[in-house]
Amino acid sequence: MKKSRNITGLGKLLFYARMSLACAWRYKSPSALLKASRFTSIFFRHKLVKMASGEYKLDFYMPRYPSEAFFTALEDKVICRPPRPVSVVLSISKACAYKCPHCYQRKDDPNELPLEILIENVRKMRDFGIVAWAIEGGEPMLRFERLEAVLREVQGLEVWVNSTGHAATPEKIRRMRELGVTGVMSSIHSVDPGEHDAFTGMPGSWKRALDFLRDCQDEGVLVGFNTVLTDREVVDGGIDRIMDLAAERGCDYIQLIHPKACGAWMGKTFDASLHREAIALAKAAQVRYNSSGSRHAPVLTAQVYEESPEMLGCCCGGIDRFYVGASGEVQPCEFVNISFGNLRDVPFETAYARMRKAFAVPCEEWTCQTRAAEIAAVAGDRLPLPWKETERLVAAWQPGTPTKVYTDVGIYR
Ligand SMILES: C[S@@+](CC[C@H](N)C(=O)[O-])C[C@H]1O[C@@H](n2cnc3c(N)ncnc32)[C@H](O)[C@@H]1O
Ligand code: SF4
Ligand code: SF4
């Protein structure tokens, strides 16, 4: 199977020129073109990936170019009023055999949203214009009939599946490819198999994840690691070790997720100065791994870089993204355990409108960090906080510092 490759230097410059012409042709409006250029210019520093299909990825979170999903995502930012989010993280089931100590859904209700309600809402979100889907569990391979039903509804869009590979089979992997999955991400939290397995509480999980990614890559989908490193591990050179392993395995992406005090880790505190040091190192690593000097390395997408003030800031609450948990709770982000309603009780539109009101303008401050303590202070054994408690909490929230790129584009007021 032909593999993806990275485009740098003149090739990348020519690509951006061609893309601008395509946008000019499509929008036929100088102001829309200007906004589109301003928005896409923040991705110019990223490595450009040419996929086996011949399409391009400017950024891990943006749909591939020139898909319809890409243009819809751009229109969300430059034309559509009110602006829409690009993506949803959708958990189809909490079922999982692993015991990771940090799991953000550990305290969620294990009762799955009935399949017909799930599909009805998937259709609503799709028809509303959500074009980038991160579909996950728990472990989605354990509830494959639910995964398949969702994948059938979102074919052709930008679709990523997050899975440990546990319970995957060649048939399930082939089916995902047939249903148009763009890429698959699997958690790898250490280059040491023993350390990773101790973290997940599942012997053999490290090898299982790598074998799974190899099999997915053989089917022609993009693959990568979801990696959570502690601040200490980052400071001790952990990013380079993970990047070396990913390069050796031929991965396309590494999404570096920083540890969040939510779910099973709710109430956890982090050393502030070590955290600052780790953030600076992760941001520098992203710049280095995306430079033309690292042409053959996988793309490093560090959340702390992508969500920095000079990039997109915090885009939870339906700015760019939101989360729907396995039992139907509509949350601003998987890492923020508050709910704007359960899809069994309220239509999606109601939960969405409540959420957008609470997160009216995109801000630089990371909600998962700034609001963690006050959520923990009122949280009980079950998460997320139900709507009534969420409503009380968010009523007192003041907006933070507006994110520059969105102020420049001028679409949120
Ligand atoms: C819930 S998992 C879904 C897919 C699959 N169960 C897995 O673990 O790969 C999505 C990603 O979020 C990460 N994650 C879960 N809880 C977290 C937390 N409190 N802080 C940071 N990352 C977390 C996981 O390690 C995983 O990489
Ligand atoms: S993080 Fe993923 S693999 Fe780990 S317990 Fe949670 S759902 Fe399971
Ligand atoms: S709350 Fe905001 S900053 Fe935190 S992970 Fe979600 S989108 Fe990113």
Coordinates of C-alpha atoms and ligand atoms in Angstrom, one line a residue:
M1 CA 0.0 0.0 0.0
K2 CA 1.3 3.4 -1.0
K3 CA 2.2 5.5 2.1
S4 CA 1.7 9.2 2.9
R5 CA 4.6 11.6 2.7
N6 CA 5.6 15.0 3.9
I7 CA 5.8 18.1 1.7
T8 CA 8.2 20.9 2.6
G9 CA 10.0 23.9 1.1
L10 CA 8.9 25.0 -2.4
G11 CA 6.4 22.2 -2.7
K12 CA 4.5 23.5 0.3
L13 CA 4.6 27.1 -0.9
L14 CA 3.1 26.0 -4.2
F15 CA 0.5 24.0 -2.5
Y16 CA -0.6 27.0 -0.4
A17 CA -0.7 29.1 -3.6
R18 CA -2.9 26.5 -5.3
M19 CA -5.2 26.3 -2.3
S20 CA -5.7 30.1 -2.2
L21 CA -6.7 30.1 -5.9
A22 CA -9.2 27.3 -5.2
C23 CA -10.6 29.2 -2.3
A24 CA -10.8 32.4 -4.4
W25 CA -12.7 30.5 -7.1
R26 CA -15.0 29.0 -4.6
Y27 CA -15.9 32.0 -2.5
K28 CA -15.7 34.7 -5.2
S29 CA -15.6 37.2 -2.3
P30 CA -12.4 39.1 -1.4
S31 CA -13.4 39.4 2.2
A32 CA -14.0 35.6 2.5
L33 CA -10.7 34.9 0.8
L34 CA -8.9 37.3 3.1
K35 CA -10.4 35.5 6.2
A36 CA -9.7 32.1 4.7
S37 CA -6.0 33.1 4.1
R38 CA -5.7 34.6 7.6
F39 CA -7.1 31.4 9.2
T40 CA -5.1 28.9 7.1
S41 CA -1.9 30.9 7.5
I42 CA -1.6 29.7 11.1
F43 CA -1.1 26.2 9.7
F44 CA 1.7 27.2 7.3
R45 CA 4.2 26.4 10.0
H46 CA 2.9 22.8 10.2
K47 CA 4.2 20.0 8.1
L48 CA 2.1 19.3 5.1
V49 CA 1.1 15.7 4.7
K50 CA 0.3 14.2 1.3
M51 CA -1.9 11.2 1.9
A52 CA -1.8 7.9 -0.1
S53 CA -5.1 9.1 -1.6
G54 CA -3.5 12.2 -3.1
E55 CA -5.3 14.5 -0.6
Y56 CA -3.4 16.8 1.8
K57 CA -3.5 17.4 5.5
L58 CA -2.6 21.0 6.6
D59 CA -3.2 20.2 10.2
F60 CA -4.2 17.2 12.3
Y61 CA -7.5 18.8 13.3
M62 CA -8.5 20.2 9.8
P63 CA -10.2 17.9 7.4
R64 CA -8.1 16.8 4.4
Y65 CA -7.9 19.1 1.4
P66 CA -9.6 19.3 -1.1
S67 CA -12.5 17.3 0.5
E68 CA -15.9 18.9 0.9
A69 CA -15.3 18.5 4.6
F70 CA -12.3 20.8 4.3
F71 CA -14.3 23.6 2.5
T72 CA -17.2 23.2 5.0
A73 CA -14.7 23.5 7.9
L74 CA -13.3 26.7 6.3
E75 CA -16.7 28.1 5.6
D76 CA -17.6 27.5 9.3
K77 CA -14.9 30.1 10.0
V78 CA -15.3 32.6 7.2
I79 CA -18.8 32.5 5.9
C80 CA -21.3 30.7 8.1
R81 CA -23.2 32.9 10.6
P82 CA -23.3 32.1 13.4
P83 CA -20.0 30.2 13.0
R84 CA -20.2 26.4 13.6
P85 CA -17.9 24.0 15.3
V86 CA -15.8 21.8 12.9
S87 CA -15.6 18.7 15.1
V88 CA -17.1 16.4 17.7
V89 CA -15.5 13.8 19.8
L90 CA -18.1 11.1 20.1
S91 CA -17.9 8.2 22.6
I92 CA -20.0 5.3 21.5
S93 CA -19.5 3.1 24.6
K94 CA -17.8 3.2 27.9
A95 CA -17.0 -0.5 27.6
C96 CA -13.2 -1.0 28.1
A97 CA -11.1 -3.7 29.6
Y98 CA -8.2 -1.4 30.5
K99 CA -7.7 0.4 33.8
C100 CA -5.8 3.6 33.0
P101 CA -5.6 5.7 36.1
H102 CA -6.3 9.0 34.3
C103 CA -9.4 8.0 32.3
Y104 CA -11.7 11.0 31.7
Q105 CA -14.8 8.9 31.6
R106 CA -14.1 6.7 34.6
K107 CA -17.0 8.2 36.5
D108 CA -19.4 8.5 33.6
D109 CA -22.7 6.6 33.5
P110 CA -22.1 3.2 31.9
N111 CA -25.6 3.0 30.3
E112 CA -25.1 3.5 26.6
L113 CA -27.3 5.9 24.7
P114 CA -29.8 3.6 22.9
L115 CA -28.6 3.0 19.3
E116 CA -31.6 4.7 17.6
I117 CA -31.1 7.9 19.7
L118 CA -27.4 7.8 19.0
I119 CA -27.9 7.5 15.2
E120 CA -30.7 10.1 15.2
N121 CA -28.3 12.6 16.9
V122 CA -25.4 11.6 14.6
R123 CA -27.6 12.5 11.7
K124 CA -28.5 15.8 13.3
M125 CA -24.9 16.8 14.0
R126 CA -23.9 15.7 10.4
D127 CA -26.7 17.7 8.8
F128 CA -25.9 20.7 11.0
G129 CA -22.4 20.7 9.4
I130 CA -20.1 18.8 11.8
V131 CA -17.4 17.5 9.4
A132 CA -14.6 16.1 11.6
W133 CA -15.5 13.2 13.8
A134 CA -13.3 11.5 16.4
I135 CA -15.1 8.4 17.3
E136 CA -14.0 6.5 20.3
G137 CA -15.0 4.4 23.4
G138 CA -14.1 3.2 25.9
E139 CA -13.0 0.7 23.4
P140 CA -14.9 1.1 20.1
M141 CA -13.8 -2.4 18.8
L142 CA -15.8 -4.0 21.7
R143 CA -19.0 -2.4 20.4
F144 CA -18.3 -2.7 16.7
E145 CA -21.9 -2.8 15.6
R146 CA -22.4 0.6 17.2
L147 CA -19.2 1.9 15.6
E148 CA -20.3 0.5 12.2
A149 CA -23.7 2.1 12.4
V150 CA -22.1 5.5 13.2
L151 CA -19.5 5.2 10.4
R152 CA -22.2 4.5 7.9
E153 CA -23.7 7.9 8.6
V154 CA -20.6 9.9 8.3
Q155 CA -19.0 8.4 5.3
G156 CA -17.0 10.9 3.2
L157 CA -16.4 13.2 6.1
E158 CA -13.1 13.4 8.1
V159 CA -13.4 10.4 10.4
W160 CA -10.8 9.3 12.9
V161 CA -11.2 6.3 15.3
N162 CA -9.5 6.3 18.7
S163 CA -8.9 2.7 19.8
T164 CA -6.4 0.7 21.8
G165 CA -6.7 -2.1 19.2
H166 CA -8.1 -4.4 21.9
A167 CA -10.6 -6.8 20.3
A168 CA -9.7 -5.6 16.8
T169 CA -9.7 -8.2 14.0
P170 CA -8.6 -8.0 10.3
E171 CA -12.3 -7.9 9.3
K172 CA -13.1 -5.0 11.6
I173 CA -10.0 -3.1 10.3
R174 CA -11.0 -3.8 6.7
R175 CA -14.6 -2.7 7.4
M176 CA -13.4 0.6 8.9
R177 CA -11.4 1.3 5.7
E178 CA -14.4 0.4 3.5
L179 CA -16.5 2.8 5.5
G180 CA -14.1 5.6 4.7
V181 CA -12.2 6.0 8.0
T182 CA -9.4 8.6 7.4
G183 CA -7.2 7.6 10.3
V184 CA -6.8 5.6 13.5
M185 CA -5.1 6.7 16.7
S186 CA -4.0 4.4 19.4
S187 CA -2.7 5.3 22.9
I188 CA 1.1 4.7 23.4
H189 CA 2.2 6.4 26.6
S190 CA 5.8 5.1 26.8
V191 CA 8.5 3.5 24.6
D192 CA 8.9 0.9 27.3
P193 CA 6.3 -1.9 26.9
G194 CA 6.3 -2.8 30.6
E195 CA 5.7 0.9 31.6
H196 CA 2.9 1.3 29.1
D197 CA 1.2 -2.0 30.2
A198 CA 1.5 -1.1 33.9
F199 CA -0.3 2.2 33.1
T200 CA -3.1 0.6 31.2
G201 CA -3.4 -2.3 33.6
M202 CA -3.5 -4.6 30.6
P203 CA -0.5 -6.9 29.9
G204 CA 0.4 -6.9 26.2
S205 CA -1.5 -3.6 25.5
W206 CA 1.7 -1.9 24.1
K207 CA 2.3 -4.6 21.5
R208 CA -1.4 -4.8 20.7
A209 CA -1.6 -1.1 19.9
L210 CA 1.5 -1.2 17.6
D211 CA 0.3 -4.3 15.8
F212 CA -3.1 -2.7 15.4
L213 CA -1.6 0.4 13.9
R214 CA 0.5 -1.6 11.5
D215 CA -2.6 -3.5 10.3
C216 CA -4.5 -0.3 9.8
Q217 CA -1.7 1.3 7.9
D218 CA -1.6 -1.8 5.6
E219 CA -5.2 -1.0 4.8
G220 CA -4.1 2.5 3.8
V221 CA -5.5 4.6 6.6
L222 CA -3.4 7.3 8.4
V223 CA -2.2 6.1 11.8
G224 CA -0.7 7.7 14.9
F225 CA -0.2 7.7 18.7
N226 CA -2.3 9.4 21.3
T227 CA 0.4 10.0 23.9
V228 CA 0.0 11.3 27.4
L229 CA 3.3 12.2 29.1
T230 CA 3.7 13.6 32.5
D231 CA 5.5 17.0 32.8
R232 CA 8.4 15.1 34.4
E233 CA 8.6 12.7 31.4
V234 CA 8.5 15.7 28.9
V235 CA 11.3 17.5 30.8
D236 CA 13.4 14.2 30.9
G237 CA 13.3 13.9 27.0
G238 CA 10.2 11.7 26.6
I239 CA 8.9 13.5 23.5
D240 CA 12.0 12.6 21.4
R241 CA 11.8 9.0 22.6
I242 CA 8.2 8.7 21.5
M243 CA 8.9 10.4 18.2
D244 CA 11.8 8.0 17.5
L245 CA 9.5 5.0 18.2
A246 CA 6.8 6.5 16.0
A247 CA 9.2 7.1 13.1
E248 CA 10.5 3.6 13.4
R249 CA 6.9 2.3 13.1
G250 CA 6.1 4.6 10.2
C251 CA 3.4 6.6 11.9
D252 CA 1.9 9.7 10.4
Y253 CA 0.9 11.6 13.6
I254 CA 1.7 11.9 17.3
Q255 CA -1.0 13.8 19.3
L256 CA 0.7 14.8 22.5
I257 CA -2.0 15.2 25.1
H258 CA -1.1 16.9 28.4
P259 CA -2.4 15.4 31.6
K260 CA -5.8 16.9 32.7
A261 CA -7.3 16.9 36.2
C262 CA -10.6 15.4 35.1
G263 CA -12.4 12.1 35.3
A264 CA -10.4 9.6 37.4
W265 CA -7.8 12.3 37.8
M266 CA -10.3 14.9 39.0
G267 CA -8.8 16.9 41.9
K268 CA -5.2 16.1 40.9
T269 CA -2.7 19.0 41.1
F270 CA 0.3 19.6 39.0
D271 CA 3.6 21.3 39.9
A272 CA 3.2 24.7 38.2
S273 CA 6.9 25.4 37.4
L274 CA 7.5 21.9 36.0
H275 CA 4.3 22.3 34.0
R276 CA 5.5 25.6 32.5
E277 CA 8.8 24.0 31.6
A278 CA 7.1 21.0 30.0
I279 CA 4.8 23.3 28.0
A280 CA 7.8 25.3 26.6
L281 CA 9.6 22.1 25.7
A282 CA 6.5 20.6 24.0
K283 CA 6.0 23.8 22.0
A284 CA 9.6 23.9 20.9
A285 CA 9.5 20.2 19.9
Q286 CA 6.4 20.8 17.7
V287 CA 8.3 23.6 15.9
R288 CA 11.4 21.4 15.5
Y289 CA 9.5 18.3 14.3
N290 CA 7.4 20.3 11.8
S291 CA 10.5 22.0 10.3
S292 CA 11.9 20.9 6.9
G293 CA 14.9 19.6 8.8
S294 CA 12.7 16.9 10.3
R295 CA 11.1 16.1 7.0
H296 CA 10.9 12.3 7.5
A297 CA 9.7 12.4 11.1
P298 CA 6.0 12.0 11.8
V299 CA 3.9 15.1 12.5
L300 CA 3.9 16.1 16.1
T301 CA 0.7 17.7 17.2
A302 CA 1.1 18.9 20.8
Q303 CA -2.1 20.2 22.3
V304 CA -0.2 22.8 24.2
Y305 CA 1.0 24.2 20.9
E306 CA -2.2 24.0 19.0
E307 CA -4.1 25.6 21.9
S308 CA -1.6 28.3 22.6
P309 CA -2.7 31.9 22.3
E310 CA -0.9 32.4 19.0
M311 CA -2.7 29.4 17.5
L312 CA -6.4 28.5 18.3
G313 CA -6.6 28.9 22.1
C314 CA -9.2 26.9 23.9
C315 CA -11.8 25.9 21.3
C316 CA -14.2 23.9 23.5
G317 CA -17.9 24.5 23.9
G318 CA -18.7 24.3 20.2
I319 CA -16.2 26.9 19.0
D320 CA -14.3 24.3 17.1
R321 CA -15.2 21.2 19.1
F322 CA -17.4 19.6 21.7
Y323 CA -17.9 16.1 23.2
V324 CA -20.8 13.7 23.4
G325 CA -20.3 11.0 26.1
A326 CA -21.4 7.4 25.7
S327 CA -24.5 7.9 27.8
G328 CA -25.5 11.0 25.8
E329 CA -24.2 13.9 27.8
V330 CA -23.3 16.9 25.8
Q331 CA -20.0 18.4 27.2
P332 CA -17.9 21.3 26.0
C333 CA -14.8 19.0 25.8
E334 CA -14.0 15.5 26.9
F335 CA -11.7 16.9 29.5
V336 CA -14.3 19.2 31.1
N337 CA -16.8 17.1 33.0
I338 CA -19.9 19.3 32.9
S339 CA -23.0 18.6 30.9
F340 CA -25.4 20.9 28.9
G341 CA -28.0 18.2 28.8
N342 CA -28.4 14.5 28.0
L343 CA -29.7 13.5 24.6
R344 CA -32.2 11.2 26.2
D345 CA -33.8 14.3 27.8
V346 CA -33.3 17.2 25.5
P347 CA -32.9 17.6 21.8
F348 CA -29.3 18.2 20.6
E349 CA -30.3 21.7 19.5
T350 CA -31.2 22.7 23.1
A351 CA -28.0 21.3 24.7
Y352 CA -25.9 22.9 21.9
A353 CA -27.6 26.3 22.3
R354 CA -27.0 26.3 26.1
M355 CA -23.3 25.4 25.5
R356 CA -22.8 28.1 22.9
K357 CA -24.3 30.7 25.2
A358 CA -21.8 29.7 28.0
F359 CA -18.8 29.7 25.5
A360 CA -19.9 32.6 23.3
V361 CA -16.4 33.9 22.4
P362 CA -13.2 31.8 21.9
C363 CA -10.6 32.6 24.6
E364 CA -7.0 31.8 25.3
E365 CA -7.4 30.3 28.7
W366 CA -7.7 26.5 28.9
T367 CA -11.1 25.7 30.4
C368 CA -9.9 22.2 31.4
Q369 CA -7.2 23.9 33.5
T370 CA -8.8 27.1 34.8
R371 CA -12.2 25.5 35.8
A372 CA -10.9 22.1 37.1
A373 CA -10.8 23.1 40.7
E374 CA -14.3 24.5 40.9
I375 CA -15.8 21.5 39.0
A376 CA -13.9 19.2 41.4
A377 CA -15.3 21.1 44.4
V378 CA -18.9 20.3 43.5
A379 CA -18.4 16.9 41.8
G380 CA -19.7 13.7 43.4
D381 CA -19.1 10.1 42.4
R382 CA -20.9 10.5 39.0
L383 CA -19.7 12.7 36.2
P384 CA -20.2 14.9 34.3
L385 CA -22.1 17.4 36.5
P386 CA -25.7 17.4 35.4
W387 CA -27.2 20.4 33.5
K388 CA -28.8 22.0 36.6
E389 CA -25.4 22.1 38.4
T390 CA -23.6 23.1 35.2
E391 CA -26.1 25.9 34.7
R392 CA -25.4 27.3 38.2
L393 CA -21.6 27.0 37.7
V394 CA -21.3 28.6 34.3
A395 CA -23.7 31.5 35.2
A396 CA -20.8 32.9 37.2
W397 CA -18.1 32.4 34.5
Q398 CA -16.6 35.5 33.0
P399 CA -15.1 35.4 29.5
G400 CA -11.3 35.4 29.4
T401 CA -8.9 36.9 26.8
P402 CA -10.3 36.6 23.3
T403 CA -8.1 34.5 21.0
K404 CA -6.2 36.7 18.4
V405 CA -6.9 34.6 15.3
Y406 CA -10.6 34.7 15.9
T407 CA -10.5 38.4 16.8
D408 CA -8.7 39.1 13.5
V409 CA -11.2 37.0 11.5
G410 CA -13.9 38.9 13.4
I411 CA -16.6 36.2 13.5
Y412 CA -17.4 36.0 17.2
R413 CA -18.8 39.1 18.9
Ligands
LIG1 C1 -10.6 8.0 26.3 S1 -9.4 7.6 25.2 C2 -10.4 6.9 24.0 C3 -9.7 5.8 23.1 C4 -9.1 4.6 23.9 N1 -9.9 4.1 25.0 C5 -7.7 4.9 24.3 O1 -7.4 5.1 25.5 O2 -6.9 5.1 23.4 C6 -8.7 9.1 24.4 C7 -7.4 9.6 24.9 O3 -7.5 10.4 26.0 C8 -6.5 10.2 26.9 N2 -7.0 10.6 28.3 C9 -7.9 10.0 29.0 N3 -8.0 10.6 30.2 C10 -7.1 11.6 30.2 C11 -6.7 12.6 31.2 N4 -7.3 12.8 32.4 N5 -5.7 13.5 30.8 C12 -5.1 13.4 29.6 N6 -5.5 12.5 28.7 C13 -6.4 11.6 29.0 C14 -6.3 8.7 26.8 O4 -5.0 8.3 27.2 C15 -6.4 8.5 25.3 O5 -5.2 8.7 24.7
SF4_2 S1 -8.2 5.9 28.7 FE1 -9.1 4.6 27.1 S2 -8.1 2.6 27.4 FE2 -7.8 3.7 29.2 S3 -9.4 3.1 30.6 FE3 -10.1 5.0 29.5 S4 -11.2 4.3 27.7 FE4 -10.0 2.5 28.5
SF4_3 S1 -10.9 22.5 27.5 FE1 -10.1 23.7 25.9 S2 -7.9 23.8 26.2 FE2 -8.7 22.1 27.4 S3 -8.5 20.3 26.0 FE3 -10.6 21.1 25.8 S4 -10.4 22.5 24.0 FE4 -8.3 22.1 24.8

